[in-house]
Amino acid sequence: MGSSKAGIYVDSMNIVRNGGYGMRYEVLRRFASRNGEEVVRLNAYVAFDEERAGSDPNYNATLNFISTLRDLGFKVIEKPIRWFKDESGRTYGKSNADMDMALDIISQSDRLDVVYLLTGDGDFCNVVNMIQNKGCRVELIAFCNVSSQLRREVDLFVSGYLIPGLLPTEAPQMGGPRWGEVGSRVRGVCTKYLHDKSYGFLRFMHGFGKLWITDTRQDNSPFTSVFFMEKDLPAGVYADDLPSREHIFEFTLAEGDKGFLATDITMIYQYHS
C-alpha cells in the first residue's frame, strides 16, 4: 500500500499579516511529510504588485521570496493587488486569495489524504467540512488571529509558534544551541499545574513525529516536559489560568536536578476560544 498523499495550501498574505512573517517554508514541507506522507501539492498564494515590480527596485525582496518558494517546489499563485481610494482620498491596496485557494483545495482534495491549511480565516470552515466529508484529513497551522470556529472544525490545529524551526525564536543566536538543547529558546504550552505546590510543567515539541503521542514519558513521543516555578511566570499570566493550551510561552532550557528547567519565560501569544 502506498504512502498517504498530502497537499499544502498557504495563504501567504494572511500568514504574514498574522504573526508568521519569516516563516520557513522548507520546515513546513518537512513537517507535512513527518510520518512518511508524500507531499504532492504545494500551493502558496502571494500578493503581487505588477506596477511596483516593474518600477520599484525595493520590490526585489518580494520577487526573491517568490523565487525561493518556487525553488522549494511550491506553485506560486500570484494575486494582483488592486488599488482603491477611501473617502479621505488615501490610496490603499487590497488582494484576496480566498476564492482561488478554496476552489483549488476542493478540486484537488479528491487525490489527497491530508490537507495542510495555513490561514486563520474562518471563511474556510465550509471548505474544511466539505473535504472532510470526502474522507480527507485537515490539519491547520497558523500563528495569531486564528478563527476559533476554524480551529474546532479541523482535525488538528497546531500553532505555528510551536513547530521547531518554523519561525525564528525571540532571541536567536548565531552558532548557538539548537532548538531543544540546553540553552536554546523554545516555545511550548502548560499542560500540568499543581496549584497547591506552585509549580507546573511546560511541554514543547522537540521533533516531528506522531503528535498524538502526547505522553512525554513514551520514547516515541515528539514532546518534552519542562519544569517551572510559579514565581518565574511572566507578568500578566496568572496561575489560576493554568494549565492551558491557549497560552504560548517562549523560554530558555536550563538543566535542572531531574531534567529540563524553564527560565526567562515570556508569553508570545494567547488564543481565545
GROMACS .gro file of C-alpha atoms in nm:
model
  273
    1MET     CA    1   0.000   0.000   0.000
    2GLY     CA    2   0.140   0.342  -0.099
    3SER     CA    3   0.210   0.631   0.136
    4SER     CA    4  -0.052   0.892   0.213
    5LYS     CA    5  -0.063   1.189  -0.021
    6ALA     CA    6  -0.059   1.537   0.128
    7GLY     CA    7  -0.121   1.887   0.000
    8ILE     CA    8  -0.009   2.220   0.148
    9TYR     CA    9  -0.212   2.536   0.088
   10VAL     CA   10  -0.069   2.861   0.224
   11ASP     CA   11  -0.245   3.197   0.222
   12SER     CA   12   0.088   3.376   0.245
   13MET     CA   13  -0.076   3.717   0.280
   14ASN     CA   14  -0.285   3.606   0.576
   15ILE     CA   15   0.009   3.430   0.743
   16VAL     CA   16   0.245   3.728   0.706
   17ARG     CA   17  -0.014   3.969   0.849
   18ASN     CA   18  -0.089   3.745   1.144
   19GLY     CA   19   0.236   3.655   1.316
   20GLY     CA   20   0.402   3.438   1.053
   21TYR     CA   21   0.648   3.685   0.899
   22GLY     CA   22   0.972   3.495   0.842
   23MET     CA   23   0.808   3.152   0.833
   24ARG     CA   24   1.043   2.891   0.684
   25TYR     CA   25   0.862   2.708   0.407
   26GLU     CA   26   1.122   2.433   0.388
   27VAL     CA   27   1.046   2.345   0.753
   28LEU     CA   28   0.675   2.346   0.671
   29ARG     CA   29   0.736   2.094   0.393
   30ARG     CA   30   0.937   1.868   0.625
   31PHE     CA   31   0.665   1.889   0.890
   32ALA     CA   32   0.397   1.788   0.638
   33SER     CA   33   0.593   1.474   0.547
   34ARG     CA   34   0.687   1.386   0.906
   35ASN     CA   35   0.511   1.048   0.904
   36GLY     CA   36   0.615   0.942   0.557
   37GLU     CA   37   0.346   1.133   0.367
   38GLU     CA   38   0.420   1.215   0.005
   39VAL     CA   39   0.363   1.588  -0.046
   40VAL     CA   40   0.223   1.612  -0.396
   41ARG     CA   41   0.062   1.958  -0.393
   42LEU     CA   42   0.229   2.273  -0.258
   43ASN     CA   43   0.037   2.592  -0.328
   44ALA     CA   44   0.131   2.937  -0.198
   45TYR     CA   45  -0.097   3.235  -0.268
   46VAL     CA   46   0.104   3.559  -0.278
   47ALA     CA   47   0.003   3.924  -0.327
   48PHE     CA   48   0.179   4.072  -0.629
   49ASP     CA   49   0.200   4.436  -0.737
   50GLU     CA   50   0.284   4.438  -1.109
   51GLU     CA   51   0.339   4.814  -1.121
   52ARG     CA   52   0.591   4.814  -0.836
   53ALA     CA   53   0.763   4.502  -0.971
   54GLY     CA   54   0.845   4.690  -1.290
   55SER     CA   55   0.947   5.022  -1.138
   56ASP     CA   56   1.049   4.987  -0.773
   57PRO     CA   57   1.392   4.829  -0.702
   58ASN     CA   58   1.287   4.782  -0.338
   59TYR     CA   59   1.032   4.527  -0.458
   60ASN     CA   60   1.316   4.279  -0.513
   61ALA     CA   61   1.250   4.125  -0.171
   62THR     CA   62   0.904   4.013  -0.284
   63LEU     CA   63   1.037   3.882  -0.615
   64ASN     CA   64   1.311   3.692  -0.431
   65PHE     CA   65   1.053   3.547  -0.191
   66ILE     CA   66   0.851   3.416  -0.487
   67SER     CA   67   1.164   3.266  -0.646
   68THR     CA   68   1.258   3.099  -0.318
   69LEU     CA   69   0.913   2.940  -0.290
   70ARG     CA   70   0.947   2.802  -0.641
   71ASP     CA   71   1.292   2.662  -0.558
   72LEU     CA   72   1.125   2.472  -0.272
   73GLY     CA   73   0.872   2.317  -0.507
   74PHE     CA   74   0.575   2.544  -0.437
   75LYS     CA   75   0.340   2.653  -0.709
   76VAL     CA   76   0.306   3.028  -0.654
   77ILE     CA   77  -0.034   3.174  -0.734
   78GLU     CA   78   0.020   3.547  -0.774
   79LYS     CA   79  -0.283   3.752  -0.674
   80PRO     CA   80  -0.271   4.105  -0.817
   81ILE     CA   81  -0.301   4.392  -0.571
   82ARG     CA   82  -0.591   4.622  -0.658
   83TRP     CA   83  -0.568   4.986  -0.556
   84PHE     CA   84  -0.855   5.188  -0.409
   85LYS     CA   85  -0.915   5.529  -0.252
   86ASP     CA   86  -1.104   5.581   0.069
   87GLU     CA   87  -1.329   5.879   0.149
   88SER     CA   88  -1.033   6.090   0.256
   89GLY     CA   89  -0.854   6.027  -0.075
   90ARG     CA   90  -0.596   5.795   0.076
   91THR     CA   91  -0.484   5.514  -0.156
   92TYR     CA   92  -0.472   5.158  -0.025
   93GLY     CA   93  -0.404   4.819  -0.181
   94LYS     CA   94  -0.608   4.502  -0.146
   95SER     CA   95  -0.555   4.145  -0.256
   96ASN     CA   96  -0.762   3.839  -0.173
   97ALA     CA   97  -0.680   3.474  -0.241
   98ASP     CA   98  -0.971   3.311  -0.058
   99MET     CA   99  -1.177   3.210  -0.361
  100ASP     CA  100  -0.885   3.069  -0.563
  101MET     CA  101  -0.749   2.882  -0.263
  102ALA     CA  102  -1.088   2.736  -0.169
  103LEU     CA  103  -1.157   2.616  -0.524
  104ASP     CA  104  -0.811   2.460  -0.556
  105ILE     CA  105  -0.848   2.274  -0.226
  106ILE     CA  106  -1.191   2.138  -0.315
  107SER     CA  107  -1.096   2.029  -0.667
  108GLN     CA  108  -0.759   1.877  -0.572
  109SER     CA  109  -0.861   1.706  -0.245
  110ASP     CA  110  -1.002   1.403  -0.430
  111ARG     CA  111  -0.643   1.288  -0.484
  112LEU     CA  112  -0.520   1.376  -0.134
  113ASP     CA  113  -0.536   1.206   0.205
  114VAL     CA  114  -0.421   1.503   0.414
  115VAL     CA  115  -0.455   1.877   0.358
  116TYR     CA  116  -0.234   2.121   0.549
  117LEU     CA  117  -0.417   2.451   0.561
  118LEU     CA  118  -0.230   2.770   0.651
  119THR     CA  119  -0.469   3.055   0.720
  120GLY     CA  120  -0.661   3.189   1.017
  121ASP     CA  121  -0.968   3.285   0.814
  122GLY     CA  122  -1.294   3.141   0.946
  123ASP     CA  123  -1.444   3.157   0.596
  124PHE     CA  124  -1.267   2.826   0.528
  125CYS     CA  125  -1.486   2.631   0.773
  126ASN     CA  126  -1.724   2.519   0.498
  127VAL     CA  127  -1.433   2.417   0.276
  128VAL     CA  128  -1.286   2.211   0.559
  129ASN     CA  129  -1.617   2.039   0.628
  130MET     CA  130  -1.667   1.964   0.258
  131ILE     CA  131  -1.334   1.790   0.205
  132GLN     CA  132  -1.357   1.606   0.538
  133ASN     CA  133  -1.685   1.458   0.414
  134LYS     CA  134  -1.492   1.325   0.115
  135GLY     CA  135  -1.255   1.143   0.353
  136CYS     CA  136  -0.970   1.394   0.363
  137ARG     CA  137  -0.798   1.483   0.689
  138VAL     CA  138  -0.737   1.855   0.750
  139GLU     CA  139  -0.463   1.994   0.974
  140LEU     CA  140  -0.449   2.368   1.038
  141ILE     CA  141  -0.125   2.558   1.101
  142ALA     CA  142  -0.142   2.928   1.186
  143PHE     CA  143   0.001   3.181   1.425
  144CYS     CA  144  -0.219   3.458   1.568
  145ASN     CA  145  -0.574   3.583   1.497
  146VAL     CA  146  -0.698   3.233   1.414
  147SER     CA  147  -1.074   3.180   1.393
  148SER     CA  148  -1.184   2.972   1.694
  149GLN     CA  149  -1.452   2.810   1.478
  150LEU     CA  150  -1.191   2.705   1.221
  151ARG     CA  151  -0.975   2.559   1.499
  152ARG     CA  152  -1.270   2.347   1.612
  153GLU     CA  153  -1.363   2.238   1.258
  154VAL     CA  154  -1.026   2.092   1.153
  155ASP     CA  155  -0.895   1.752   1.261
  156LEU     CA  156  -0.590   1.906   1.425
  157PHE     CA  157  -0.474   2.260   1.497
  158VAL     CA  158  -0.103   2.311   1.551
  159SER     CA  159   0.013   2.658   1.645
  160GLY     CA  160   0.294   2.753   1.408
  161TYR     CA  161   0.477   2.902   1.705
  162LEU     CA  162   0.526   2.550   1.846
  163ILE     CA  163   0.677   2.379   1.541
  164PRO     CA  164   1.057   2.362   1.583
  165GLY     CA  165   1.234   2.596   1.344
  166LEU     CA  166   0.922   2.712   1.159
  167LEU     CA  167   0.955   3.065   1.297
  168PRO     CA  168   1.267   3.226   1.450
  169THR     CA  169   1.265   3.247   1.828
  170GLU     CA  170   1.268   3.573   2.021
  171ALA     CA  171   1.646   3.599   2.051
  172PRO     CA  172   1.818   3.366   1.801
  173GLN     CA  173   2.188   3.321   1.848
  174MET     CA  174   2.424   3.261   1.558
  175GLY     CA  175   2.601   2.935   1.624
  176GLY     CA  176   2.410   2.890   1.950
  177PRO     CA  177   2.239   2.575   2.077
  178ARG     CA  178   1.974   2.417   1.856
  179TRP     CA  179   1.606   2.406   1.950
  180GLY     CA  180   1.569   2.151   2.230
  181GLU     CA  181   1.927   2.170   2.357
  182VAL     CA  182   2.028   2.324   2.689
  183GLY     CA  183   2.050   2.699   2.648
  184SER     CA  184   1.816   2.715   2.349
  185ARG     CA  185   1.495   2.917   2.327
  186VAL     CA  186   1.187   2.704   2.259
  187ARG     CA  187   0.810   2.753   2.270
  188GLY     CA  188   0.551   2.541   2.444
  189VAL     CA  189   0.230   2.526   2.645
  190CYS     CA  190   0.147   2.449   3.007
  191THR     CA  191  -0.005   2.100   3.028
  192LYS     CA  192   0.008   2.047   3.404
  193TYR     CA  193   0.000   2.279   3.703
  194LEU     CA  194  -0.009   2.189   4.074
  195HIS     CA  195  -0.175   2.484   4.247
  196ASP     CA  196  -0.101   2.355   4.596
  197LYS     CA  197   0.272   2.335   4.520
  198SER     CA  198   0.309   2.644   4.296
  199TYR     CA  199   0.484   2.469   4.011
  200GLY     CA  200   0.397   2.307   3.683
  201PHE     CA  201   0.521   2.166   3.354
  202LEU     CA  202   0.553   2.315   3.010
  203ARG     CA  203   0.555   2.090   2.707
  204PHE     CA  204   0.744   2.165   2.386
  205MET     CA  205   0.787   1.978   2.057
  206HIS     CA  206   1.144   1.853   2.025
  207GLY     CA  207   1.096   1.695   1.683
  208PHE     CA  208   0.847   1.590   1.419
  209GLY     CA  209   0.653   1.269   1.455
  210LYS     CA  210   0.324   1.130   1.583
  211LEU     CA  211   0.175   1.433   1.755
  212TRP     CA  212  -0.096   1.224   1.918
  213ILE     CA  213   0.166   1.064   2.146
  214THR     CA  214   0.148   1.347   2.400
  215ASP     CA  215   0.276   1.143   2.695
  216THR     CA  216   0.633   1.268   2.719
  217ARG     CA  217   0.734   0.954   2.911
  218GLN     CA  218   0.699   0.746   2.595
  219ASP     CA  219   1.017   0.707   2.392
  220ASN     CA  220   0.842   0.781   2.061
  221SER     CA  221   0.672   1.099   2.181
  222PRO     CA  222   0.783   1.411   1.992
  223PHE     CA  223   0.729   1.617   2.308
  224THR     CA  224   0.942   1.701   2.613
  225SER     CA  225   0.826   1.824   2.956
  226VAL     CA  226   0.995   2.115   3.132
  227PHE     CA  227   0.960   2.208   3.499
  228PHE     CA  228   0.883   2.568   3.602
  229MET     CA  229   0.800   2.760   3.919
  230GLU     CA  230   0.509   3.000   3.959
  231LYS     CA  231   0.747   3.280   4.054
  232ASP     CA  232   0.903   3.256   3.705
  233LEU     CA  233   0.578   3.320   3.517
  234PRO     CA  234   0.581   3.642   3.314
  235ALA     CA  235   0.380   3.947   3.424
  236GLY     CA  236   0.014   3.924   3.328
  237VAL     CA  237   0.000   3.544   3.343
  238TYR     CA  238  -0.178   3.404   3.647
  239ALA     CA  239  -0.150   3.056   3.792
  240ASP     CA  240  -0.530   3.037   3.816
  241ASP     CA  241  -0.543   3.028   3.434
  242LEU     CA  242  -0.315   2.724   3.414
  243PRO     CA  243  -0.287   2.461   3.277
  244SER     CA  244  -0.377   2.600   2.934
  245ARG     CA  245  -0.319   2.517   2.570
  246GLU     CA  246  -0.420   2.873   2.486
  247HIS     CA  247  -0.109   3.043   2.626
  248ILE     CA  248   0.201   3.013   2.407
  249PHE     CA  249   0.521   3.057   2.607
  250GLU     CA  250   0.878   3.104   2.494
  251PHE     CA  251   1.154   3.009   2.737
  252THR     CA  252   1.517   2.911   2.774
  253LEU     CA  253   1.600   2.550   2.854
  254ALA     CA  254   1.822   2.504   3.158
  255GLU     CA  255   1.939   2.183   3.319
  256GLY     CA  256   1.770   2.103   3.648
  257ASP     CA  257   1.824   1.822   3.901
  258LYS     CA  258   1.568   1.595   3.734
  259GLY     CA  259   1.559   1.724   3.378
  260PHE     CA  260   1.488   2.046   3.195
  261LEU     CA  261   1.401   2.367   3.379
  262ALA     CA  262   1.235   2.667   3.211
  263THR     CA  263   1.395   3.009   3.267
  264ASP     CA  264   1.335   3.358   3.122
  265ILE     CA  265   0.973   3.273   3.039
  266THR     CA  266   0.779   3.514   2.818
  267MET     CA  267   0.431   3.484   2.673
  268ILE     CA  268   0.425   3.501   2.293
  269TYR     CA  269   0.051   3.479   2.231
  270GLN     CA  270  -0.282   3.379   2.385
  271TYR     CA  271  -0.559   3.217   2.181
  272HIS     CA  272  -0.923   3.276   2.266
  273SER     CA  273  -1.200   3.019   2.242
   0.00000   0.00000   0.00000
